[in-house]
Amino acid sequence: MSSLSRELVFLILQFLDEEKFKETVHKLEQESGFYFNMKYFEDEVHNGNWDNVEKYLSGFTKVDDNRYSMKIFFEIRKQKYLEALDKHDRSKAVEILVKDLKVFASFNEELFKEITQLLTLENFRENEQLSKYGDTKSARTIMLVELKKLIEANPLFRDKLQFPNLKNSRLRTLINQSLNWQHQLCKNPRPNPDIKTLFVDHSCGQPNGALAPSPVNNPLLGTMPKAGGFPPLGAHGPFQPAPAPVPTPLAGWMSNPSAVTHPAVSGGPIGLNAPTNPVAILKHPRTPPTANPPIDYASADSDHVSKRTRPLGISDEVNLPVNILPVSYPQNHNQATFSLEDLPKTVMRTLSQGSNPMSMDFHPIQQTILLVGTNVGEIALWDVGTRDRLILKNFKVWELGTCSMSLQTSLVKDPAVSVNRIIWSPDGALFGVAYSRHIVQIYSYHGGDDIRQHLEIDAHVGGVNDIAFAHPNKQLAIITCGDDKTIRVWDATSGTKQYTFEGHESPVYSVCPHHKENIQFIFSTALDGKIKAWLYDNLGSRVDYDAPGHWCTTMSYSADGSRLFSCGTSKEGETFIVEWNESEGAVKRTYQGFRKRSLGVVQFDTTRNRFLAAGDEFLIKFWDMDNINLLTTVDADGGLPASPRMRFNKEGTLLAVSTHDNGIKILANGDGIRLLRTLENRSFDASRAVSETATKPIVSPLSAAAVATTSGITDRTAPPMALAGMNGDVRNMVDVKPRIADESMEKSKIWKLTEVNEPAQCRSLRLPDSLRTSKISRLIYTNSGVAILALASNAIHLLWKWPRNERHSSGKATTGVAPQLWQPPSGILMTNEITDTNPEEAVHCFALSKNDSYVMSASGGKISLFNMMTFKTMTTFMAPPPAATFLAFHPQDNNIIAIGMEDSTIQIYNVRVDEVKSKIRGHSKRITGLAFSSVLNVLVSSGADAQLCVFGTDGWEKQRSRLLQIPSGRTSAAISDTRVQFHQDQIHFLAVHETHIALYETTKLESVKQWSPREGSAPISHATFSCDSQLIYASFLDATICIFNATNLTLRCRILPAAYLVGNSRLDMNLCDNHYQAVTECELAVVPVVLQHHRKICHSTVYPLVVAAHPSEPNQFALGMTDGGVYVLEPLESEGKWGVNPPAENGSASSMSITPPSGTSNSDQPQR
């Protein structure tokens, strides 16, 4: 249902309420699910009308939607049960127990047993927990307080507890306006028209005499404004939903334009049937002659609105799926499970800048690289992990002669310059600096301390107050605003000015570019408190609203781009942080917790799509986005200014805060602390391996993009980079960047490949497997890192969860604690549908949702959608042929999935509407891999035809393709799988084939590095990036594991099967006469076993089919084996990592710019 149709329901609700159709009002509330009437709900609870209570709730949620919903229904049914016991109506109590409460037994069997035992008590108050139960009335009142808290916290009730602020009789007013419009179109308007029906358009009959003048007012339906006409509600008659014309943030804001019109802005209201062309919405509506003044018309008494059939399936209002319980992993970071521990509150670093920081920004990929701009024009680049200041530059005009005379004159009069804003481009390849004098400077970043001058633009007359990056027309652009009251857009490659937006009457203070539904736009704020919005078309502003505070205001979207916030400080020092309702252009909520007079302009930031933070009163203040009350404050051990500047890194694990003594403090949460300590350890390890003349650290060139024109994210605050996994998952990763020092090794020190060939040389754990399974076809960690999900070749899913207790407080996957093979109380298994063919021969695939709530999976039959909490099959779709062979979620929309098929096509499928949106062709054999890039807006595919293809996600057109470079002299199977996975920079990707692994640059689809095993070695079975993209884990058919440096594909560690295959499930090892004897369970004669002394075993038929990397621990990975086993491997705690990087003398390349000749190994190292 469109937003306008939704608003129509609210108008009908208001009408029904005004006409006293009370039962009908509540029925429509329940059936539409748009407005939860808390007053009606309270009355029904107080009156004990339990059936009505549950029926009303059913319009908004179901028992198993989430834990809040489950608790709501449980409390209601428990109260109903206790009241029956209190009346000694045992038969009624038993009926409630069996029909209503038994559903909760599968989630908490002990609680259900305890509730059942209440039947044996003469008075249930004998139970200690119920001893304080009073009378029925007080119990209902107490329960209602709890229910209201649960409803307000339940995300399914978000935006449904507040009725819109409407003027009285709004629907009548709109009908009056429509009738006035119709009357103005009459060829022979009568002065007193007789309106007898609304079912057909009004038309005055032919008069007998001359035209009579129309009256000014005819109050038959009540007063109404003398507005112009109102277009029809639908294209085919009343109450038809209209397609949304423009993205939500502008559509709603434009529906109430300012009285002050700007060039190209319509003075009339925007119609509901506005065209989809964003330019067309600005055109004046076609209006009839104004000779006939508006009239108020009477309505008939019997106005009946036909019922709306509520469709089954997935709601339009909530992303897929709406009825899934989040998995109850303690560390699952969905919105329901955030805690104060997720906030960075611990001071881990104190950096001395030397001048007052005015603006800061963390690198979008290298999570510990921090840009700083100061009040004296300095720019600095810090690696907060190693505490090194990589760069410090003073302000200098690069080409003074090319600058305007006004700039040259102002610099002569007063050379003092401040940085107003410093910011990275979305891919981290560029950064921009906006100065208080006319200019912006753009630098290109090449890693470490390597920055180069890219562009200098004399952008504005006066100060440049803000700068941002965006991608209008798929080309990177720079957006600036300044004291000259303009916003300007510049090409990021050439510096050419593309647009100038004029219309503000005061200096423009900030800009916030964004995009929705493929439409790019910019919000801007000025010092008079005006908010305007602009499309890239030079046609003037679309919005003119007042910001709270009416002075310095900045706007920012949440990282996922779904919620809009602003922070403004008035001239009197009053500060407002608000969330905007994009559909209405109105303030949705105002956050509390500021002092009445702030001592400066308050800065704010958002993180994790959950928290807001602002610097005020010498503190950092935090809010939950869904709660207006202050969540907590942090003083960062003191030393903060009155209004400190602040900035989160993209993962929200670190927070940079300015101090009063011209310094910066780095605050961290648990993940951030581990990240910084990891870098400290790596830095220390590197320092031991190099000479004492250590140089500044450098960053892997892989993380720096090659060109600035690459399409990417358009948000001013870029969302966290998503890593598209080879097993179909998309997840946000914690970036861990190693510090690599110059390799000036002493001549006497010779690097040696690390080999792990004993169990004592690493930590490994075989996961318990009570279920007898066949080989593991797919393997993945959950995004929270607390569980591992596997899909076996018999179409059964296996889920291992690690416990969270005193011994293991993090609950994360580890080799130190054994997990449990988890099943719901019902005992059901997640099993895919299979065809008549042998499931062992089918192609298996799955993809896990971002919040770990559900998994989409196929094993040659239909695609199944499973609830990860209950293991229940929610739905199945797409029956073969052809069968699905690979699944990948769209990174921005969980409802869109790319499905690789057996017939070589790729289908873009919208689950919510059950429709194939596009069918892509480009391969000749089945699809074996898919990966999305959220920066480049492309989909990369691989097939059994050894071909790679790149498709644009806007129109799904094929952009380029290339055959793999199979090493010469190597033979490959007729149909061999190729997998693809994006590097964390979202620009390079890894391609894995049985003959080689290769790194590709996506925009040109060129191989920049390639590695292949030597002839006669076992083929590659699988490979994957570590979570930080610094390592590549590769498995081979002889059960060997090789670990590569991802920057240049140099081998740094090799793990032999004897190191981890000791506890093979097919073998029972018994110590006898100082050696081990292999005893098979049933097939001693057919299992080839090679026994070696000292616990060395090589089982030639058991090897890894798939490798999975932990989502936040870069040195942990898991293996799925051909015998159905799953192993987790980690280096020894004393080592902390897998091997060391080889020095340059041993053939280690320093960049990714060289493509090796086909058929050769790109390394001089020892090979496998």
Coordinates of N, CA and C in Angstrom, one line a residue, residues 723-888:
L723 N 30.5 -7.1 3.3 CA 31.4 -8.1 2.6 C 30.5 -9.2 2.2
A724 N 30.4 -9.4 0.8 CA 29.6 -10.4 0.3 C 30.3 -11.7 0.3
G725 N 29.8 -12.7 1.1 CA 30.5 -13.9 1.3 C 30.3 -14.9 0.1
M726 N 31.2 -15.8 0.0 CA 31.1 -16.8 -1.0 C 29.9 -17.8 -0.8
N727 N 29.5 -17.9 0.4 CA 28.4 -18.8 0.7 C 27.1 -18.0 0.7
G728 N 27.0 -16.8 0.2 CA 25.8 -16.1 0.0 C 25.4 -15.2 1.1
D729 N 26.3 -15.0 2.1 CA 25.9 -14.1 3.2 C 26.4 -12.7 2.9
V730 N 25.8 -11.7 3.5 CA 26.3 -10.3 3.4 C 26.3 -9.8 4.8
R731 N 27.5 -9.3 5.2 CA 27.6 -8.9 6.6 C 28.5 -7.7 6.8
N732 N 28.3 -7.0 7.9 CA 29.2 -5.9 8.2 C 30.4 -6.4 8.9
M733 N 31.6 -6.0 8.6 CA 32.8 -6.6 9.1 C 33.5 -5.5 9.9
V734 N 34.2 -6.0 11.0 CA 35.1 -5.2 11.7 C 36.5 -5.2 11.0
D735 N 37.0 -4.0 10.7 CA 38.2 -3.9 9.9 C 39.4 -4.0 10.9
V736 N 40.3 -4.8 10.6 CA 41.6 -4.9 11.3 C 42.7 -4.8 10.4
K737 N 43.4 -3.6 10.4 CA 44.4 -3.3 9.5 C 45.8 -3.6 10.1
P738 N 46.6 -4.5 9.6 CA 47.9 -4.7 10.2 C 48.8 -3.6 9.9
R739 N 49.7 -3.4 10.8 CA 50.7 -2.3 10.6 C 51.9 -3.0 10.0
I740 N 52.3 -2.6 8.8 CA 53.4 -3.3 8.0 C 54.6 -2.3 8.0
A741 N 55.6 -2.7 8.5 CA 56.8 -1.8 8.5 C 57.7 -2.1 7.3
D742 N 58.6 -1.1 7.0 CA 59.5 -1.4 5.9 C 60.3 -2.7 6.2
E743 N 60.5 -3.4 5.1 CA 61.1 -4.7 5.2 C 62.6 -4.6 5.0
S744 N 63.2 -3.8 5.8 CA 64.7 -3.6 5.8 C 65.3 -4.7 6.7
M745 N 65.2 -5.9 6.3 CA 65.7 -7.0 7.1 C 67.2 -7.1 7.1
E746 N 67.7 -7.6 8.3 CA 69.2 -7.8 8.3 C 69.5 -9.0 7.4
K747 N 70.7 -8.9 6.9 CA 71.1 -10.0 5.9 C 71.1 -11.4 6.6
S748 N 71.4 -11.4 7.9 CA 71.5 -12.7 8.5 C 70.1 -13.3 8.8
K749 N 69.1 -12.5 8.8 CA 67.7 -13.0 9.1 C 67.1 -13.5 7.8
I750 N 66.8 -14.8 7.8 CA 66.2 -15.4 6.6 C 64.7 -15.8 6.9
W751 N 63.8 -15.3 6.2 CA 62.4 -15.6 6.4 C 62.2 -17.1 6.0
K752 N 61.3 -17.8 6.8 CA 60.9 -19.2 6.6 C 59.4 -19.3 6.6
L753 N 58.9 -20.1 5.7 CA 57.4 -20.3 5.7 C 57.0 -21.0 7.0
T754 N 56.0 -20.6 7.6 CA 55.5 -21.2 8.8 C 54.7 -22.4 8.4
E755 N 55.1 -23.6 8.9 CA 54.3 -24.8 8.7 C 53.8 -25.4 10.0
V756 N 52.5 -25.7 10.0 CA 51.8 -26.3 11.1 C 51.5 -27.7 10.8
N757 N 52.3 -28.6 11.4 CA 52.1 -30.0 11.1 C 51.9 -30.9 12.4
E758 N 51.8 -30.3 13.5 CA 51.5 -31.0 14.8 C 50.3 -30.4 15.4
P759 N 49.4 -31.2 16.1 CA 48.3 -30.6 16.8 C 48.7 -29.6 17.9
A760 N 49.9 -29.7 18.4 CA 50.3 -28.8 19.4 C 50.7 -27.4 18.9
Q761 N 50.7 -27.3 17.5 CA 51.2 -26.0 16.9 C 50.0 -25.1 16.6
C762 N 48.8 -25.5 16.8 CA 47.6 -24.7 16.6 C 46.5 -25.1 17.5
R763 N 45.4 -24.4 17.5 CA 44.2 -24.8 18.3 C 43.1 -25.2 17.3
S764 N 42.6 -26.4 17.5 CA 41.6 -26.9 16.6 C 40.5 -27.6 17.4
L765 N 39.3 -27.6 16.9 CA 38.1 -28.2 17.6 C 37.2 -28.8 16.5
R766 N 36.9 -30.0 16.7 CA 35.9 -30.6 15.8 C 34.6 -30.5 16.6
L767 N 33.6 -29.9 15.8 CA 32.3 -29.6 16.5 C 31.5 -30.9 16.7
P768 N 30.8 -31.0 17.8 CA 30.1 -32.3 18.1 C 29.0 -32.5 17.0
D769 N 28.9 -33.7 16.6 CA 27.9 -34.0 15.5 C 27.1 -35.3 15.8
S770 N 26.2 -35.2 16.7 CA 25.4 -36.4 17.0 C 24.5 -36.8 15.9
L771 N 24.2 -35.9 15.0 CA 23.4 -36.3 13.8 C 24.4 -36.9 12.7
R772 N 24.0 -38.0 12.2 CA 24.8 -38.7 11.2 C 24.6 -38.0 9.8
T773 N 25.6 -37.2 9.4 CA 25.4 -36.4 8.2 C 26.4 -36.9 7.1
S774 N 26.2 -36.5 5.9 CA 27.1 -36.7 4.8 C 28.0 -35.4 4.7
K775 N 28.6 -35.3 3.6 CA 29.6 -34.2 3.4 C 29.0 -32.8 3.6
I776 N 29.8 -31.9 4.1 CA 29.3 -30.5 4.3 C 29.5 -29.7 3.0
S777 N 28.4 -29.3 2.4 CA 28.4 -28.6 1.1 C 28.6 -27.1 1.3
R778 N 28.0 -26.5 2.3 CA 28.0 -25.1 2.6 C 28.3 -24.8 4.0
L779 N 29.0 -23.7 4.3 CA 29.3 -23.4 5.7 C 29.4 -21.9 5.9
I780 N 29.0 -21.4 7.0 CA 29.0 -20.0 7.3 C 28.9 -19.7 8.8
Y781 N 29.6 -18.7 9.2 CA 29.4 -18.2 10.6 C 28.2 -17.3 10.6
T782 N 27.4 -17.2 11.7 CA 26.4 -16.2 11.8 C 27.0 -14.8 11.9
N783 N 26.3 -13.8 11.5 CA 26.9 -12.4 11.5 C 27.3 -12.0 12.9
S784 N 26.7 -12.5 13.9 CA 27.1 -12.1 15.3 C 28.3 -12.9 15.8
G785 N 28.7 -13.9 15.0 CA 29.9 -14.7 15.4 C 29.8 -15.6 16.5
V786 N 28.5 -15.9 16.9 CA 28.3 -16.8 18.0 C 27.8 -18.2 17.6
A787 N 27.7 -18.5 16.3 CA 27.2 -19.8 15.9 C 27.8 -20.0 14.5
I788 N 27.7 -21.3 14.1 CA 28.1 -21.7 12.7 C 26.9 -22.5 12.2
L789 N 26.6 -22.2 10.9 CA 25.5 -22.9 10.2 C 26.1 -23.7 9.0
A790 N 25.7 -24.9 8.9 CA 26.2 -25.8 7.8 C 25.0 -26.4 7.1
L791 N 25.2 -26.6 5.8 CA 24.3 -27.4 5.0 C 25.0 -28.6 4.4
A792 N 24.4 -29.8 4.8 CA 25.0 -31.0 4.4 C 24.5 -31.5 3.1
S793 N 25.1 -32.4 2.5 CA 24.7 -32.8 1.1 C 23.4 -33.7 1.2
N794 N 22.9 -34.0 2.4 CA 21.6 -34.7 2.5 C 20.5 -33.7 2.7
A795 N 20.8 -32.4 2.5 CA 19.8 -31.3 2.5 C 19.4 -30.9 3.9
I796 N 20.2 -31.4 4.9 CA 19.9 -31.0 6.3 C 20.8 -29.9 6.8
H797 N 20.3 -28.9 7.5 CA 21.1 -27.8 8.1 C 21.5 -28.2 9.5
L798 N 22.7 -27.8 9.9 CA 23.2 -28.0 11.2 C 23.6 -26.7 11.8
L799 N 23.2 -26.4 13.0 CA 23.5 -25.1 13.7 C 24.2 -25.4 15.0
W800 N 25.4 -24.9 15.1 CA 26.2 -25.0 16.4 C 26.2 -23.6 17.1
K801 N 25.8 -23.6 18.3 CA 25.8 -22.3 19.1 C 26.8 -22.4 20.3
W802 N 27.6 -21.4 20.5 CA 28.5 -21.4 21.6 C 27.7 -20.8 22.9
P803 N 27.9 -21.4 24.0 CA 27.3 -20.8 25.2 C 27.9 -19.5 25.7
R804 N 27.1 -18.8 26.4 CA 27.6 -17.6 27.0 C 27.5 -17.7 28.5
N805 N 28.6 -17.8 29.2 CA 28.5 -18.0 30.7 C 29.7 -17.3 31.3
E806 N 30.0 -17.6 32.6 CA 31.1 -17.0 33.3 C 32.4 -17.4 32.7
R807 N 32.5 -18.6 32.3 CA 33.7 -19.1 31.7 C 34.0 -18.5 30.3
H808 N 32.9 -18.2 29.6 CA 33.0 -17.7 28.2 C 32.0 -16.6 28.1
S809 N 32.5 -15.4 28.5 CA 31.6 -14.2 28.7 C 31.2 -13.7 27.3
S810 N 32.0 -13.8 26.3 CA 31.7 -13.2 25.0 C 30.7 -14.0 24.2
G811 N 30.6 -15.3 24.4 CA 29.7 -16.1 23.7 C 30.1 -16.3 22.2
K812 N 31.2 -15.8 21.8 CA 31.7 -15.9 20.4 C 32.3 -17.3 20.1
A813 N 32.3 -17.7 18.9 CA 32.8 -18.9 18.5 C 34.3 -19.0 18.8
T814 N 34.8 -20.1 19.4 CA 36.2 -20.3 19.8 C 36.5 -21.7 19.8
T815 N 37.8 -22.1 19.8 CA 38.2 -23.4 19.9 C 38.3 -23.8 21.4
G816 N 38.3 -22.8 22.3 CA 38.4 -23.1 23.7 C 37.2 -23.6 24.4
V817 N 36.0 -23.5 23.8 CA 34.8 -23.9 24.4 C 34.0 -24.7 23.3
A818 N 33.5 -25.8 23.7 CA 32.7 -26.6 22.7 C 31.3 -26.1 22.6
P819 N 30.8 -25.9 21.4 CA 29.4 -25.5 21.2 C 28.5 -26.6 21.3
Q820 N 27.2 -26.3 21.2 CA 26.1 -27.3 21.2 C 25.5 -27.4 19.8
L821 N 25.3 -28.6 19.3 CA 24.5 -28.8 18.1 C 23.1 -28.5 18.5
W822 N 22.6 -27.3 18.0 CA 21.3 -26.8 18.6 C 20.1 -27.2 17.7
Q823 N 19.0 -27.5 18.5 CA 17.7 -27.8 17.8 C 16.7 -27.1 18.7
P824 N 15.6 -26.7 18.1 CA 14.5 -26.1 18.9 C 13.8 -27.2 19.7
P825 N 13.0 -26.9 20.7 CA 12.4 -27.9 21.6 C 11.5 -28.9 20.8
S826 N 11.0 -28.4 19.6 CA 10.1 -29.3 18.8 C 10.9 -30.4 18.2
G827 N 12.2 -30.3 18.1 CA 13.1 -31.4 17.6 C 13.1 -31.4 16.1
I828 N 12.5 -30.5 15.4 CA 12.4 -30.5 13.9 C 13.8 -30.1 13.3
L829 N 14.1 -30.5 12.1 CA 15.3 -30.2 11.4 C 14.9 -29.2 10.3
M830 N 15.9 -28.4 10.0 CA 15.7 -27.5 8.8 C 16.2 -28.4 7.6
T831 N 15.3 -28.9 6.8 CA 15.6 -29.8 5.7 C 15.0 -29.2 4.4
N832 N 15.9 -29.1 3.4 CA 15.4 -28.6 2.1 C 14.6 -29.6 1.4
E833 N 13.7 -29.1 0.5 CA 13.0 -30.0 -0.4 C 14.0 -30.5 -1.4
I834 N 13.8 -31.8 -1.7 CA 14.7 -32.4 -2.7 C 13.9 -33.0 -3.8
T835 N 14.5 -33.2 -4.9 CA 13.8 -33.8 -6.1 C 14.1 -35.4 -6.1
D836 N 13.6 -36.0 -7.1 CA 13.8 -37.5 -7.2 C 15.2 -37.9 -7.3
T837 N 16.1 -37.0 -7.7 CA 17.5 -37.3 -7.9 C 18.1 -37.5 -6.6
N838 N 19.3 -38.1 -6.6 CA 20.1 -38.3 -5.4 C 20.5 -36.9 -4.8
P839 N 20.1 -36.6 -3.5 CA 20.5 -35.3 -3.0 C 22.0 -35.1 -2.9
E840 N 22.8 -36.2 -2.9 CA 24.2 -36.0 -2.9 C 24.7 -35.4 -4.2
E841 N 24.0 -35.6 -5.2 CA 24.4 -35.1 -6.5 C 23.8 -33.7 -6.8
A842 N 23.0 -33.2 -6.0 CA 22.4 -31.9 -6.2 C 23.4 -30.8 -5.8
V843 N 23.1 -29.6 -6.3 CA 23.9 -28.4 -6.0 C 23.2 -27.7 -4.8
H844 N 23.9 -27.5 -3.7 CA 23.4 -27.0 -2.5 C 23.8 -25.5 -2.4
C845 N 22.9 -24.7 -1.9 CA 23.3 -23.3 -1.7 C 22.4 -22.7 -0.6
F846 N 22.9 -21.7 0.1 CA 22.1 -20.9 1.0 C 22.6 -19.5 1.2
A847 N 21.8 -18.7 1.8 CA 22.2 -17.3 2.1 C 21.5 -16.9 3.5
L848 N 22.3 -16.3 4.3 CA 21.8 -15.9 5.7 C 21.5 -14.5 5.7
S849 N 20.4 -14.1 6.4 CA 20.0 -12.7 6.5 C 21.0 -12.0 7.4
K850 N 21.0 -10.7 7.3 CA 21.9 -9.8 8.0 C 21.8 -9.9 9.5
N851 N 20.5 -10.1 10.0 CA 20.3 -10.2 11.4 C 20.2 -11.6 11.9
D852 N 20.6 -12.6 11.1 CA 20.6 -14.0 11.5 C 19.2 -14.5 11.8
S853 N 18.2 -13.9 11.4 CA 16.8 -14.3 11.7 C 16.3 -15.4 10.8
Y854 N 16.8 -15.5 9.6 CA 16.3 -16.5 8.7 C 17.4 -16.9 7.6
V855 N 17.2 -18.0 7.1 CA 18.1 -18.5 6.1 C 17.3 -19.0 4.8
M856 N 17.8 -18.6 3.7 CA 17.2 -19.0 2.4 C 18.1 -20.1 1.8
S857 N 17.5 -21.2 1.4 CA 18.3 -22.4 1.1 C 17.7 -23.3 0.0
A858 N 18.5 -24.0 -0.7 CA 18.0 -24.9 -1.7 C 19.0 -26.1 -1.9
S859 N 18.4 -27.2 -2.2 CA 19.2 -28.4 -2.5 C 18.7 -29.2 -3.7
G860 N 18.5 -28.5 -4.8 CA 18.1 -29.1 -6.0 C 16.6 -29.0 -6.2
G861 N 15.8 -28.7 -5.1 CA 14.4 -28.6 -5.2 C 14.0 -27.1 -5.1
K862 N 12.8 -26.9 -4.5 CA 12.4 -25.5 -4.3 C 13.3 -24.8 -3.3
I863 N 13.3 -23.4 -3.4 CA 14.0 -22.6 -2.4 C 13.2 -22.5 -1.2
S864 N 13.8 -22.8 0.0 CA 13.0 -22.7 1.3 C 13.5 -21.5 2.1
L865 N 12.6 -20.9 2.8 CA 12.9 -19.8 3.7 C 12.6 -20.4 5.1
F866 N 13.7 -20.5 6.0 CA 13.6 -21.0 7.3 C 13.7 -20.0 8.4
N867 N 12.9 -20.1 9.5 CA 13.0 -19.3 10.7 C 14.2 -19.9 11.5
M868 N 15.2 -19.1 11.8 CA 16.4 -19.7 12.5 C 16.1 -19.9 13.9
M869 N 15.0 -19.4 14.5 CA 14.7 -19.6 15.9 C 13.9 -20.9 16.1
T870 N 13.0 -21.1 15.2 CA 12.1 -22.3 15.3 C 12.4 -23.4 14.3
F871 N 13.2 -23.1 13.3 CA 13.6 -24.1 12.3 C 12.4 -24.4 11.4
K872 N 11.3 -23.6 11.5 CA 10.1 -23.9 10.7 C 10.3 -23.3 9.3
T873 N 9.7 -24.0 8.3 CA 9.7 -23.5 6.9 C 8.7 -22.5 6.8
M874 N 9.1 -21.3 6.5 CA 8.1 -20.1 6.4 C 7.4 -20.2 5.0
T875 N 8.2 -20.5 4.0 CA 7.6 -20.5 2.6 C 8.6 -21.2 1.7
T876 N 8.1 -21.7 0.6 CA 9.0 -22.3 -0.5 C 8.5 -21.6 -1.8
F877 N 9.5 -21.5 -2.7 CA 9.2 -20.9 -4.0 C 10.2 -21.4 -5.0
M878 N 9.9 -21.1 -6.3 CA 10.7 -21.4 -7.4 C 11.0 -22.9 -7.5
A879 N 10.0 -23.6 -7.9 CA 10.2 -25.1 -8.1 C 11.0 -25.3 -9.4
P880 N 11.9 -26.3 -9.4 CA 12.7 -26.6 -10.6 C 11.8 -27.3 -11.6
P881 N 12.3 -27.5 -12.8 CA 13.6 -26.9 -13.3 C 13.4 -25.5 -13.8
P882 N 14.4 -24.7 -13.9 CA 15.8 -25.1 -13.4 C 15.9 -24.9 -11.9
A883 N 16.9 -25.6 -11.4 CA 17.2 -25.5 -9.9 C 18.1 -24.4 -9.6
A884 N 17.9 -23.9 -8.4 CA 18.8 -22.8 -7.9 C 20.2 -23.4 -7.6
T885 N 21.2 -22.7 -7.9 CA 22.6 -23.2 -7.6 C 23.4 -22.2 -6.8
F886 N 22.9 -20.9 -6.6 CA 23.6 -20.0 -5.8 C 22.6 -18.9 -5.4
L887 N 22.7 -18.4 -4.1 CA 21.8 -17.4 -3.6 C 22.6 -16.2 -3.0
A888 N 22.2 -15.0 -3.2 CA 22.8 -13.8 -2.6 C 21.8 -12.7 -2.4

